[in-house]
Amino acid sequence: MENEQKKIETGKKSRWILPAAMVAAVLIYYSVMNIIGTTRALDQIYSNFNPEKNAKTYADSAVFTDSAYLVLLKQKAWLQSKTLMAETDSIYLMINLDDSIADLAINGVVVHSSPIIRYRLGSIFKRGNDAILYTMMSTPLSIVSSRSTIRKEPLMIKMAPKDTSEYQPDVIPDTTHTQPVNFILNMKEGIRICFYQGDPVLPRNRLARFWFDFRLRATDAWAAIKRIAVLKVPDYHPYIKLYVSRGDNRIIYRAIPRNGQVTVLL
Amino acid sequence: MLMEDKNTDADKSIQGDGPPEDKVNQEQTVTLLGEFLSWLRKKAVRKDMAHISKRTLRVLIIVLAVSALVAAVFYGVPLLDEMVPVKAPDITSDPGLNKSREYKSETYRISRDIQHLERKYNSYTSGQSYIVINTTDNKFYLYRNKKLIREGFCSSGSYTLLKTETDRKWIFKTPKGKYWVRGKTTNPVWKRPDWSFVEEGLPIPPKDDNSRYEYGVLGDYALSIGDGYLIHGTIYKRFLGMPVTHGCVRLNDDDLKVIFNTLSVGSKVYIF
């Protein structure tokens, strides 16, 4: 009788072991594939933007580790990128992490400056090879898609009245702007620039920021799972997370064109 | 409560009839029965409680496990990704390298490039007067010699899409980008376009019909920036700072006068 009881209890326990082991194995596989994906993406960036490729002599390649030379390279990359964007008539964004300022500019004229409250960088931007990063940033980054908590163009559809009896004057718009503003810009180069609402916010706004970030992570995880399921390595997006005030976030998101350009001074 | 009632009934019967031994026996039986019933009830409650707590615990464990899994996938794995070692050489400041000819020529070349780029970039920045219009906050900023000389509220496009039954469409938004003043007018007259009649449910008159001309509604001055868009005055001053126009930029009378006198034909207008 006791033996039977024990057998039942052991059976109940072992019922959980197999699924738990399977979940753990899948999780490990998922993690390993993600790490491979990250490594490959970083290698890709390194091979695409390595300035040492064109170095002819030892001195040529050694300059890329020299602090004085790197300062010049950084300055040149920033100016080169800004100049390329200024040649167009469209609105562009210049993110200066040294001064914690995000500037919107048109044709070389800064039209709006937004202070960056704080920022977080992906590992490549924090610990990567400076010469490679400056080379990468010497050309503007192009936006391919974006995602936001507000609409880019708050278009309202109005049907024309058939005659004067149907005519109704426009309602005065609500300009109180209490909606939380968070958005991300996905760049052609695989980089992701996230703008989060960083000013002292209501708990509601904090929650909105958390959900926005959570949904983004969920989307990424789902995309990774889909790739892993067909034995492909998931994509990795080096990120720059900027915390900017709600008003400035709204201005930047509404001003920057859908396929606009961005440059970053790291 | 039920037990107490029963006991009371039993007591009544004991007091009524029968010998004293029977009374004691009956009393004991009643007490034992009462205790047994109470024990049974407690056990049943305990069993229920145990069952409920077991189920709750199981649900809690499942919820925790799922949360841990989600946290691992959404937060743990990206964190692991960020821990992947990134190849980066040590930054040095080698005095030997500074003396090499290649280094000197490379440094000279890059310094020259920087100077050239700086000159080129600064040449884009307008030294003349220009106006910046922020359509999100409905504000304007007037600059002269790169210095801000006036700022204030304006009204820009309402982002309304007007549709007719015949599928004609108009979008009332202020265009963004770089423009310049193409013309300046005093006492402008508004020639009402088709949409202004459609919007009010009026029949569209012929092209140069008198009903198309309205006087005094655009203020004292107007600056044209092309494609029919104007910077002009308004009679709806209470709407300044709001997106209510059909694409033009409206200003109050004082601001408009300063802007009209500061900007000349060819002055830049930056709208974002």
Short mmCIF file of N, CA and C in Angstrom, two decimals, chain A residues 16 23 27 30-31 34-35 38-39 42-43 46 57 59-60 62-70 72-73 75-76 79-80 82-83 86-87 89 91-92 94 104-112 121-124 127-130 153-164 167 170 172-173 175 177 210 213-214 217-218 221 236 239 250-251 254-255, chain B residues 54 58 62 69-70 72-75 77-78 80-94 97-98 100 102-103 106-107 109-111 113-115 117-118 120-121 124-126 130 132 134 136-138 141 143 158-165 171-173 176-178 180 198-202 238-239 241-244 246 268 270-272:
data_model
loop_
_atom_site.label_atom_id
_atom_site.label_comp_id
_atom_site.label_asym_id
_atom_site.label_seq_id
_atom_site.Cartn_x
_atom_site.Cartn_y
_atom_site.Cartn_z
N TRP A 16 6.67 16.31 -14.08
CA TRP A 16 7.12 17.69 -14.25
C TRP A 16 8.54 17.79 -14.77
N VAL A 23 12.06 22.67 -21.49
CA VAL A 23 12.04 24.15 -21.49
C VAL A 23 13.45 24.68 -21.27
N LEU A 27 15.59 26.97 -23.81
CA LEU A 27 16.09 28.26 -23.35
C LEU A 27 17.60 28.39 -23.59
N TYR A 30 18.14 28.78 -27.28
CA TYR A 30 17.74 30.14 -27.65
C TYR A 30 18.85 31.14 -27.28
N SER A 31 19.40 30.98 -26.07
CA SER A 31 20.45 31.89 -25.61
C SER A 31 21.71 31.75 -26.46
N ASN A 34 21.21 33.29 -29.84
CA ASN A 34 21.24 34.75 -29.72
C ASN A 34 22.66 35.26 -29.60
N ILE A 35 23.46 34.56 -28.80
CA ILE A 35 24.87 34.99 -28.63
C ILE A 35 25.62 34.85 -29.96
N THR A 38 24.61 37.75 -32.09
CA THR A 38 25.28 38.99 -31.67
C THR A 38 26.73 39.01 -32.16
N THR A 39 27.41 37.90 -31.96
CA THR A 39 28.82 37.82 -32.38
C THR A 39 28.94 38.06 -33.89
N LEU A 42 28.33 41.73 -34.77
CA LEU A 42 29.48 42.56 -34.40
C LEU A 42 30.63 42.34 -35.39
N ASP A 43 30.85 41.08 -35.76
CA ASP A 43 31.90 40.77 -36.75
C ASP A 43 31.61 41.47 -38.07
N TYR A 46 32.41 45.09 -37.75
CA TYR A 46 33.86 45.24 -37.72
C TYR A 46 34.46 45.08 -39.12
N THR A 57 51.02 50.34 -44.05
CA THR A 57 52.20 50.05 -43.22
C THR A 57 51.80 49.84 -41.76
N ALA A 59 52.78 51.66 -39.30
CA ALA A 59 52.45 52.97 -38.72
C ALA A 59 51.02 53.36 -39.05
N ASP A 60 50.59 52.99 -40.28
CA ASP A 60 49.21 53.28 -40.70
C ASP A 60 48.21 52.62 -39.76
N ALA A 62 48.82 51.41 -36.77
CA ALA A 62 49.05 51.77 -35.36
C ALA A 62 48.35 53.07 -34.98
N VAL A 63 48.12 53.95 -35.98
CA VAL A 63 47.48 55.22 -35.65
C VAL A 63 46.06 55.02 -35.09
N PHE A 64 45.46 53.91 -35.45
CA PHE A 64 44.07 53.69 -35.03
C PHE A 64 43.93 53.35 -33.54
N THR A 65 45.07 53.23 -32.88
CA THR A 65 45.01 53.03 -31.42
C THR A 65 45.61 54.25 -30.70
N ASP A 66 46.02 55.23 -31.48
CA ASP A 66 46.64 56.42 -30.87
C ASP A 66 45.54 57.41 -30.43
N SER A 67 45.61 57.82 -29.18
CA SER A 67 44.53 58.65 -28.61
C SER A 67 44.38 59.99 -29.34
N ALA A 68 45.52 60.62 -29.67
CA ALA A 68 45.46 61.93 -30.34
C ALA A 68 44.83 61.81 -31.73
N TYR A 69 45.20 60.74 -32.43
CA TYR A 69 44.66 60.52 -33.77
C TYR A 69 43.16 60.22 -33.70
N LEU A 70 42.78 59.43 -32.69
CA LEU A 70 41.36 59.06 -32.56
C LEU A 70 40.48 60.28 -32.29
N LEU A 72 40.98 63.24 -33.48
CA LEU A 72 40.81 63.87 -34.79
C LEU A 72 39.82 63.09 -35.65
N LEU A 73 39.96 61.76 -35.58
CA LEU A 73 39.08 60.90 -36.38
C LEU A 73 37.61 61.08 -35.97
N GLN A 75 36.28 63.76 -34.57
CA GLN A 75 35.85 65.09 -35.01
C GLN A 75 35.53 65.09 -36.51
N LYS A 76 36.38 64.41 -37.25
CA LYS A 76 36.18 64.37 -38.70
C LYS A 76 34.90 63.60 -39.05
N LEU A 79 31.83 65.78 -38.31
CA LEU A 79 31.66 66.87 -39.28
C LEU A 79 31.27 66.34 -40.66
N GLN A 80 31.90 65.23 -41.04
CA GLN A 80 31.61 64.65 -42.34
C GLN A 80 30.15 64.23 -42.45
N LYS A 82 27.64 65.32 -40.57
CA LYS A 82 26.77 66.50 -40.50
C LYS A 82 26.71 67.21 -41.86
N THR A 83 27.87 67.31 -42.49
CA THR A 83 27.94 68.01 -43.78
C THR A 83 27.14 67.27 -44.85
N ALA A 86 23.59 68.03 -44.23
CA ALA A 86 23.26 69.44 -44.49
C ALA A 86 23.10 69.72 -45.97
N GLU A 87 23.69 68.87 -46.81
CA GLU A 87 23.60 69.07 -48.26
C GLU A 87 22.18 68.84 -48.77
N ASP A 89 17.89 69.12 -48.28
CA ASP A 89 16.98 70.13 -47.72
C ASP A 89 16.04 69.54 -46.68
N ILE A 91 14.86 67.50 -43.05
CA ILE A 91 15.14 67.65 -41.62
C ILE A 91 15.97 66.44 -41.16
N TYR A 92 16.99 66.67 -40.38
CA TYR A 92 17.81 65.56 -39.88
C TYR A 92 18.10 65.75 -38.39
N MET A 94 20.84 65.26 -35.16
CA MET A 94 22.25 65.11 -34.75
C MET A 94 22.26 64.83 -33.25
N LEU A 104 17.76 69.00 -33.92
CA LEU A 104 17.09 68.84 -35.22
C LEU A 104 17.62 69.97 -36.09
N ALA A 105 17.99 69.65 -37.30
CA ALA A 105 18.53 70.70 -38.17
C ALA A 105 18.01 70.56 -39.59
N ILE A 106 18.00 71.69 -40.28
CA ILE A 106 17.64 71.70 -41.70
C ILE A 106 18.72 72.48 -42.41
N ASN A 107 19.36 71.83 -43.36
CA ASN A 107 20.34 72.52 -44.20
C ASN A 107 21.41 73.26 -43.37
N GLY A 108 21.87 72.65 -42.32
CA GLY A 108 22.94 73.23 -41.50
C GLY A 108 22.48 74.18 -40.41
N VAL A 109 21.19 74.45 -40.36
CA VAL A 109 20.66 75.36 -39.34
C VAL A 109 19.94 74.54 -38.26
N VAL A 110 20.39 74.68 -37.02
CA VAL A 110 19.74 73.95 -35.93
C VAL A 110 18.40 74.63 -35.64
N VAL A 111 17.33 73.86 -35.76
CA VAL A 111 16.00 74.45 -35.55
C VAL A 111 15.43 74.10 -34.18
N HIS A 112 15.95 73.06 -33.60
CA HIS A 112 15.47 72.69 -32.25
C HIS A 112 16.53 71.86 -31.52
N LEU A 121 23.96 52.83 -23.66
CA LEU A 121 24.49 52.36 -24.94
C LEU A 121 24.67 50.85 -24.94
N GLY A 122 24.51 50.28 -26.11
CA GLY A 122 24.80 48.85 -26.28
C GLY A 122 26.29 48.62 -26.12
N SER A 123 26.67 47.36 -25.89
CA SER A 123 28.07 47.05 -25.57
C SER A 123 29.04 47.52 -26.65
N ILE A 124 28.62 47.42 -27.91
CA ILE A 124 29.55 47.81 -28.99
C ILE A 124 29.91 49.30 -28.90
N ARG A 127 32.14 49.58 -25.47
CA ARG A 127 33.45 48.96 -25.36
C ARG A 127 34.08 48.64 -26.71
N GLY A 128 33.43 49.08 -27.79
CA GLY A 128 33.92 48.71 -29.12
C GLY A 128 35.17 49.46 -29.54
N ASN A 129 35.67 49.04 -30.69
CA ASN A 129 36.86 49.67 -31.27
C ASN A 129 36.49 51.08 -31.74
N ASP A 130 37.12 52.09 -31.16
CA ASP A 130 36.78 53.48 -31.47
C ASP A 130 36.92 53.81 -32.95
N GLU A 153 1.55 61.63 -37.94
CA GLU A 153 0.71 62.73 -38.42
C GLU A 153 -0.69 62.50 -37.85
N PRO A 154 -1.10 63.35 -36.90
CA PRO A 154 -2.41 63.11 -36.27
C PRO A 154 -3.57 63.51 -37.17
N LEU A 155 -3.69 62.79 -38.28
CA LEU A 155 -4.69 63.14 -39.31
C LEU A 155 -6.11 62.84 -38.84
N MET A 156 -7.01 63.83 -39.06
CA MET A 156 -8.42 63.64 -38.73
C MET A 156 -9.21 63.69 -40.04
N ILE A 157 -10.07 62.72 -40.23
CA ILE A 157 -10.85 62.69 -41.48
C ILE A 157 -12.18 63.40 -41.25
N LYS A 158 -12.49 64.30 -42.19
CA LYS A 158 -13.73 65.07 -42.08
C LYS A 158 -14.47 64.97 -43.41
N MET A 159 -15.72 64.56 -43.34
CA MET A 159 -16.51 64.48 -44.57
C MET A 159 -17.11 65.85 -44.86
N ALA A 160 -17.03 66.27 -46.10
CA ALA A 160 -17.56 67.59 -46.48
C ALA A 160 -19.09 67.58 -46.35
N PRO A 161 -19.68 68.66 -45.81
CA PRO A 161 -21.14 68.70 -45.71
C PRO A 161 -21.79 68.83 -47.09
N LYS A 162 -23.00 68.24 -47.20
CA LYS A 162 -23.66 68.29 -48.51
C LYS A 162 -24.17 69.69 -48.82
N ASP A 163 -24.64 70.40 -47.78
CA ASP A 163 -25.08 71.78 -47.93
C ASP A 163 -24.80 72.56 -46.65
N THR A 164 -25.16 73.82 -46.64
CA THR A 164 -24.84 74.68 -45.48
C THR A 164 -25.54 74.24 -44.19
N TYR A 167 -23.30 71.99 -42.28
CA TYR A 167 -21.99 72.53 -41.90
C TYR A 167 -21.87 72.72 -40.39
N ASP A 170 -15.30 73.73 -36.99
CA ASP A 170 -14.32 72.81 -36.39
C ASP A 170 -14.28 72.93 -34.87
N ILE A 172 -12.44 73.07 -31.32
CA ILE A 172 -11.12 73.57 -30.89
C ILE A 172 -10.26 72.38 -30.47
N PRO A 173 -9.05 72.24 -31.05
CA PRO A 173 -8.24 71.05 -30.73
C PRO A 173 -7.76 71.04 -29.28
N THR A 175 -4.97 70.74 -26.85
CA THR A 175 -3.51 70.89 -26.94
C THR A 175 -2.84 70.65 -25.58
N HIS A 177 -1.72 67.80 -24.39
CA HIS A 177 -0.60 66.87 -24.57
C HIS A 177 -0.22 66.11 -23.29
N PHE A 210 7.30 51.37 -19.66
CA PHE A 210 7.61 49.96 -19.41
C PHE A 210 6.96 49.07 -20.45
N ASP A 213 8.58 49.34 -23.88
CA ASP A 213 9.84 48.58 -23.90
C ASP A 213 9.55 47.08 -23.89
N PHE A 214 8.56 46.67 -23.11
CA PHE A 214 8.21 45.26 -23.00
C PHE A 214 7.72 44.71 -24.35
N ARG A 217 10.59 44.25 -26.65
CA ARG A 217 11.34 43.03 -26.31
C ARG A 217 10.58 41.80 -26.78
N ALA A 218 9.24 41.84 -26.62
CA ALA A 218 8.42 40.70 -27.04
C ALA A 218 8.51 40.52 -28.56
N ALA A 221 11.85 39.07 -29.36
CA ALA A 221 11.93 37.66 -28.96
C ALA A 221 11.17 36.80 -29.96
N TYR A 236 20.69 40.86 -34.45
CA TYR A 236 21.06 41.63 -33.26
C TYR A 236 21.06 43.11 -33.65
N TYR A 239 22.10 49.05 -29.76
CA TYR A 239 21.14 50.10 -29.42
C TYR A 239 21.75 51.33 -28.76
N ARG A 250 8.15 64.38 -28.66
CA ARG A 250 7.05 64.58 -29.62
C ARG A 250 7.53 65.42 -30.81
N ILE A 251 8.30 66.46 -30.50
CA ILE A 251 8.80 67.34 -31.57
C ILE A 251 9.72 66.54 -32.51
N ARG A 254 7.74 63.88 -34.62
CA ARG A 254 6.86 64.45 -35.66
C ARG A 254 7.68 65.14 -36.76
N ALA A 255 8.88 65.64 -36.39
CA ALA A 255 9.65 66.42 -37.36
C ALA A 255 10.48 65.53 -38.29
N LYS B 54 -3.27 23.81 -1.85
CA LYS B 54 -2.45 23.02 -2.78
C LYS B 54 -2.62 23.53 -4.21
N ARG B 58 0.04 25.45 -6.58
CA ARG B 58 0.38 24.94 -7.92
C ARG B 58 0.26 26.06 -8.95
N ILE B 62 3.19 27.79 -11.22
CA ILE B 62 3.13 27.90 -12.69
C ILE B 62 3.30 29.35 -13.12
N LEU B 69 10.40 32.53 -17.03
CA LEU B 69 10.74 32.20 -18.42
C LEU B 69 10.69 33.46 -19.29
N VAL B 70 9.61 34.23 -19.10
CA VAL B 70 9.45 35.49 -19.87
C VAL B 70 10.60 36.44 -19.55
N ALA B 72 13.51 35.67 -18.48
CA ALA B 72 14.77 35.13 -19.03
C ALA B 72 14.87 35.44 -20.52
N VAL B 73 13.74 35.25 -21.24
CA VAL B 73 13.76 35.46 -22.70
C VAL B 73 13.83 36.95 -23.03
N PHE B 74 13.03 37.78 -22.33
CA PHE B 74 12.93 39.20 -22.66
C PHE B 74 14.07 40.03 -22.10
N TYR B 75 14.55 39.66 -20.93
CA TYR B 75 15.57 40.49 -20.29
C TYR B 75 16.92 39.77 -20.13
N VAL B 77 18.30 37.07 -21.80
CA VAL B 77 19.06 36.78 -23.03
C VAL B 77 19.64 38.07 -23.64
N PRO B 78 18.85 39.18 -23.76
CA PRO B 78 19.48 40.42 -24.25
C PRO B 78 20.65 40.89 -23.38
N LEU B 80 22.63 38.88 -21.77
CA LEU B 80 23.74 37.99 -22.15
C LEU B 80 24.40 38.47 -23.44
N ASP B 81 23.52 38.92 -24.39
CA ASP B 81 24.02 39.43 -25.68
C ASP B 81 24.98 40.60 -25.46
N GLU B 82 24.62 41.44 -24.48
CA GLU B 82 25.45 42.62 -24.22
C GLU B 82 26.76 42.25 -23.53
N MET B 83 26.84 41.01 -23.03
CA MET B 83 28.07 40.59 -22.36
C MET B 83 29.05 39.93 -23.32
N VAL B 84 28.61 39.76 -24.57
CA VAL B 84 29.50 39.15 -25.56
C VAL B 84 30.75 40.02 -25.68
N PRO B 85 31.94 39.44 -25.55
CA PRO B 85 33.15 40.27 -25.60
C PRO B 85 33.30 41.00 -26.93
N VAL B 86 33.62 42.28 -26.84
CA VAL B 86 33.80 43.11 -28.03
C VAL B 86 35.29 43.36 -28.19
N LYS B 87 35.78 43.08 -29.42
CA LYS B 87 37.21 43.26 -29.66
C LYS B 87 37.54 44.76 -29.73
N ALA B 88 38.42 45.21 -28.87
CA ALA B 88 38.84 46.61 -28.92
C ALA B 88 40.29 46.71 -28.47
N PRO B 89 41.12 47.31 -29.30
CA PRO B 89 42.52 47.43 -28.90
C PRO B 89 42.69 48.48 -27.80
N ASP B 90 43.77 48.39 -27.06
CA ASP B 90 44.03 49.40 -26.03
C ASP B 90 44.44 50.71 -26.69
N ILE B 91 43.88 51.79 -26.18
CA ILE B 91 44.24 53.11 -26.72
C ILE B 91 45.60 53.49 -26.11
N THR B 92 46.51 53.89 -27.00
CA THR B 92 47.86 54.21 -26.53
C THR B 92 48.21 55.66 -26.86
N SER B 93 49.33 56.07 -26.36
CA SER B 93 49.87 57.37 -26.75
C SER B 93 51.38 57.19 -26.87
N ASP B 94 51.75 56.57 -27.99
CA ASP B 94 53.15 56.16 -28.19
C ASP B 94 53.98 57.33 -28.74
N LEU B 97 55.60 56.66 -32.13
CA LEU B 97 54.70 56.72 -33.28
C LEU B 97 54.54 58.17 -33.77
N ASN B 98 54.51 59.10 -32.82
CA ASN B 98 54.33 60.52 -33.15
C ASN B 98 55.45 61.05 -34.05
N SER B 100 56.98 59.23 -36.39
CA SER B 100 57.04 58.57 -37.70
C SER B 100 56.44 59.48 -38.78
N GLU B 102 54.79 58.64 -41.52
CA GLU B 102 53.42 58.26 -41.91
C GLU B 102 52.39 58.87 -40.96
N TYR B 103 52.75 58.82 -39.69
CA TYR B 103 51.81 59.34 -38.67
C TYR B 103 51.60 60.84 -38.87
N GLU B 106 49.55 61.53 -41.94
CA GLU B 106 48.15 61.12 -41.71
C GLU B 106 47.43 62.16 -40.84
N THR B 107 48.12 62.60 -39.80
CA THR B 107 47.54 63.59 -38.89
C THR B 107 47.31 64.92 -39.62
N ARG B 109 46.82 65.29 -42.80
CA ARG B 109 45.74 65.11 -43.77
C ARG B 109 44.36 65.21 -43.10
N ILE B 110 44.27 64.56 -41.96
CA ILE B 110 42.96 64.56 -41.28
C ILE B 110 42.64 65.94 -40.71
N SER B 111 43.67 66.65 -40.23
CA SER B 111 43.45 68.01 -39.70
C SER B 111 42.97 68.94 -40.81
N ASP B 113 41.36 68.00 -43.50
CA ASP B 113 39.99 67.59 -43.82
C ASP B 113 39.00 68.22 -42.84
N ILE B 114 39.38 68.23 -41.57
CA ILE B 114 38.49 68.80 -40.53
C ILE B 114 38.26 70.29 -40.80
N GLN B 115 39.34 71.00 -41.09
CA GLN B 115 39.22 72.44 -41.37
C GLN B 115 38.30 72.70 -42.56
N LEU B 117 35.97 70.68 -43.75
CA LEU B 117 34.59 70.31 -43.42
C LEU B 117 33.93 71.38 -42.54
N GLU B 118 34.70 71.91 -41.62
CA GLU B 118 34.17 72.96 -40.72
C GLU B 118 33.73 74.18 -41.52
N LYS B 120 32.97 74.26 -44.66
CA LYS B 120 31.83 73.90 -45.50
C LYS B 120 30.54 73.89 -44.68
N TYR B 121 30.62 73.31 -43.50
CA TYR B 121 29.41 73.21 -42.68
C TYR B 121 28.93 74.58 -42.22
N TYR B 124 26.78 76.69 -44.51
CA TYR B 124 25.34 76.41 -44.63
C TYR B 124 24.53 77.28 -43.66
N THR B 125 25.13 77.60 -42.53
CA THR B 125 24.40 78.36 -41.52
C THR B 125 24.18 79.78 -42.03
N SER B 126 22.90 80.13 -42.10
CA SER B 126 22.54 81.41 -42.70
C SER B 126 22.94 82.58 -41.80
N TYR B 130 16.29 84.86 -40.73
CA TYR B 130 15.47 83.71 -41.11
C TYR B 130 14.46 83.41 -40.00
N VAL B 132 12.14 80.29 -38.05
CA VAL B 132 11.96 78.86 -37.78
C VAL B 132 10.54 78.67 -37.25
N ASN B 134 7.89 75.97 -35.63
CA ASN B 134 7.69 74.67 -34.99
C ASN B 134 6.20 74.33 -35.06
N THR B 136 4.73 71.53 -34.27
CA THR B 136 4.23 70.66 -33.19
C THR B 136 3.75 71.51 -32.02
N ASP B 137 4.56 72.50 -31.65
CA ASP B 137 4.17 73.37 -30.52
C ASP B 137 3.51 74.66 -31.00
N ASN B 138 3.45 74.86 -32.32
CA ASN B 138 2.88 76.08 -32.91
C ASN B 138 3.55 77.34 -32.37
N TYR B 141 10.26 81.32 -34.28
CA TYR B 141 11.50 81.92 -33.76
C TYR B 141 12.11 82.73 -34.91
N TYR B 143 15.20 84.97 -36.35
CA TYR B 143 16.64 85.17 -36.13
C TYR B 143 17.17 86.26 -37.06
N SER B 158 -3.97 71.96 -39.52
CA SER B 158 -4.77 71.20 -38.53
C SER B 158 -4.68 69.69 -38.72
N TYR B 159 -4.02 69.24 -39.77
CA TYR B 159 -3.95 67.80 -40.09
C TYR B 159 -5.34 67.21 -40.29
N THR B 160 -6.18 67.98 -40.99
CA THR B 160 -7.51 67.48 -41.32
C THR B 160 -7.52 67.01 -42.76
N LEU B 161 -8.13 65.86 -42.97
CA LEU B 161 -8.30 65.36 -44.33
C LEU B 161 -9.77 65.56 -44.70
N LEU B 162 -10.02 66.51 -45.61
CA LEU B 162 -11.39 66.81 -46.02
C LEU B 162 -11.73 65.97 -47.24
N LYS B 163 -12.83 65.21 -47.12
CA LYS B 163 -13.24 64.32 -48.22
C LYS B 163 -14.64 64.67 -48.68
N THR B 164 -14.83 64.56 -49.98
CA THR B 164 -16.18 64.78 -50.50
C THR B 164 -16.77 63.43 -50.93
N GLU B 165 -18.06 63.44 -51.22
CA GLU B 165 -18.69 62.18 -51.66
C GLU B 165 -18.15 61.72 -53.01
N ILE B 171 -5.67 67.75 -47.82
CA ILE B 171 -5.07 67.58 -46.48
C ILE B 171 -4.57 68.94 -46.03
N PHE B 172 -5.04 69.37 -44.86
CA PHE B 172 -4.66 70.68 -44.35
C PHE B 172 -3.47 70.55 -43.41
N LYS B 173 -2.28 70.52 -43.98
CA LYS B 173 -1.09 70.47 -43.12
C LYS B 173 -0.02 71.41 -43.65
N LYS B 176 6.77 70.68 -44.25
CA LYS B 176 7.99 70.80 -43.45
C LYS B 176 9.23 70.82 -44.34
N GLY B 177 10.26 71.49 -43.87
CA GLY B 177 11.51 71.54 -44.62
C GLY B 177 12.00 72.96 -44.79
N LYS B 178 12.82 73.16 -45.83
CA LYS B 178 13.39 74.49 -46.07
C LYS B 178 12.64 75.21 -47.18
N TRP B 180 11.74 79.47 -48.77
CA TRP B 180 12.20 80.86 -48.70
C TRP B 180 11.07 81.79 -49.10
N VAL B 198 -16.25 73.94 -50.30
CA VAL B 198 -16.63 72.53 -50.03
C VAL B 198 -16.77 72.31 -48.52
N GLU B 199 -15.83 72.88 -47.78
CA GLU B 199 -15.80 72.70 -46.33
C GLU B 199 -17.07 73.24 -45.65
N GLU B 200 -17.65 74.28 -46.26
CA GLU B 200 -18.84 74.89 -45.66
C GLU B 200 -20.14 74.42 -46.30
N GLY B 201 -20.01 73.48 -47.23
CA GLY B 201 -21.20 72.95 -47.89
C GLY B 201 -21.78 73.91 -48.91
N LEU B 202 -20.95 74.81 -49.43
CA LEU B 202 -21.40 75.80 -50.43
C LEU B 202 -21.07 75.31 -51.83
N ARG B 238 -7.57 84.00 -30.93
CA ARG B 238 -7.68 83.10 -29.78
C ARG B 238 -7.17 81.68 -30.10
N PHE B 239 -7.03 81.38 -31.39
CA PHE B 239 -6.54 80.07 -31.79
C PHE B 239 -5.03 80.01 -31.98
N GLY B 241 -1.30 79.34 -31.33
CA GLY B 241 -0.72 78.28 -30.49
C GLY B 241 -1.42 76.95 -30.71
N MET B 242 -2.40 76.94 -31.65
CA MET B 242 -3.13 75.69 -31.92
C MET B 242 -3.04 75.32 -33.40
N PRO B 243 -3.12 74.04 -33.69
CA PRO B 243 -3.08 73.62 -35.10
C PRO B 243 -4.47 73.71 -35.72
N VAL B 244 -4.80 74.84 -36.31
CA VAL B 244 -6.18 75.05 -36.81
C VAL B 244 -6.24 75.51 -38.26
N HIS B 246 -5.40 75.83 -42.56
CA HIS B 246 -5.50 74.92 -43.72
C HIS B 246 -4.13 74.68 -44.35
N LYS B 268 15.26 82.74 -45.64
CA LYS B 268 14.93 81.32 -45.44
C LYS B 268 13.80 81.15 -44.41
N TYR B 270 12.39 77.97 -42.20
CA TYR B 270 12.60 76.56 -41.83
C TYR B 270 11.38 76.08 -41.04
N ILE B 271 10.73 75.08 -41.57
CA ILE B 271 9.51 74.58 -40.91
C ILE B 271 9.76 73.13 -40.48
N PHE B 272 9.48 72.83 -39.22
CA PHE B 272 9.63 71.44 -38.75
C PHE B 272 8.48 71.03 -37.85
#
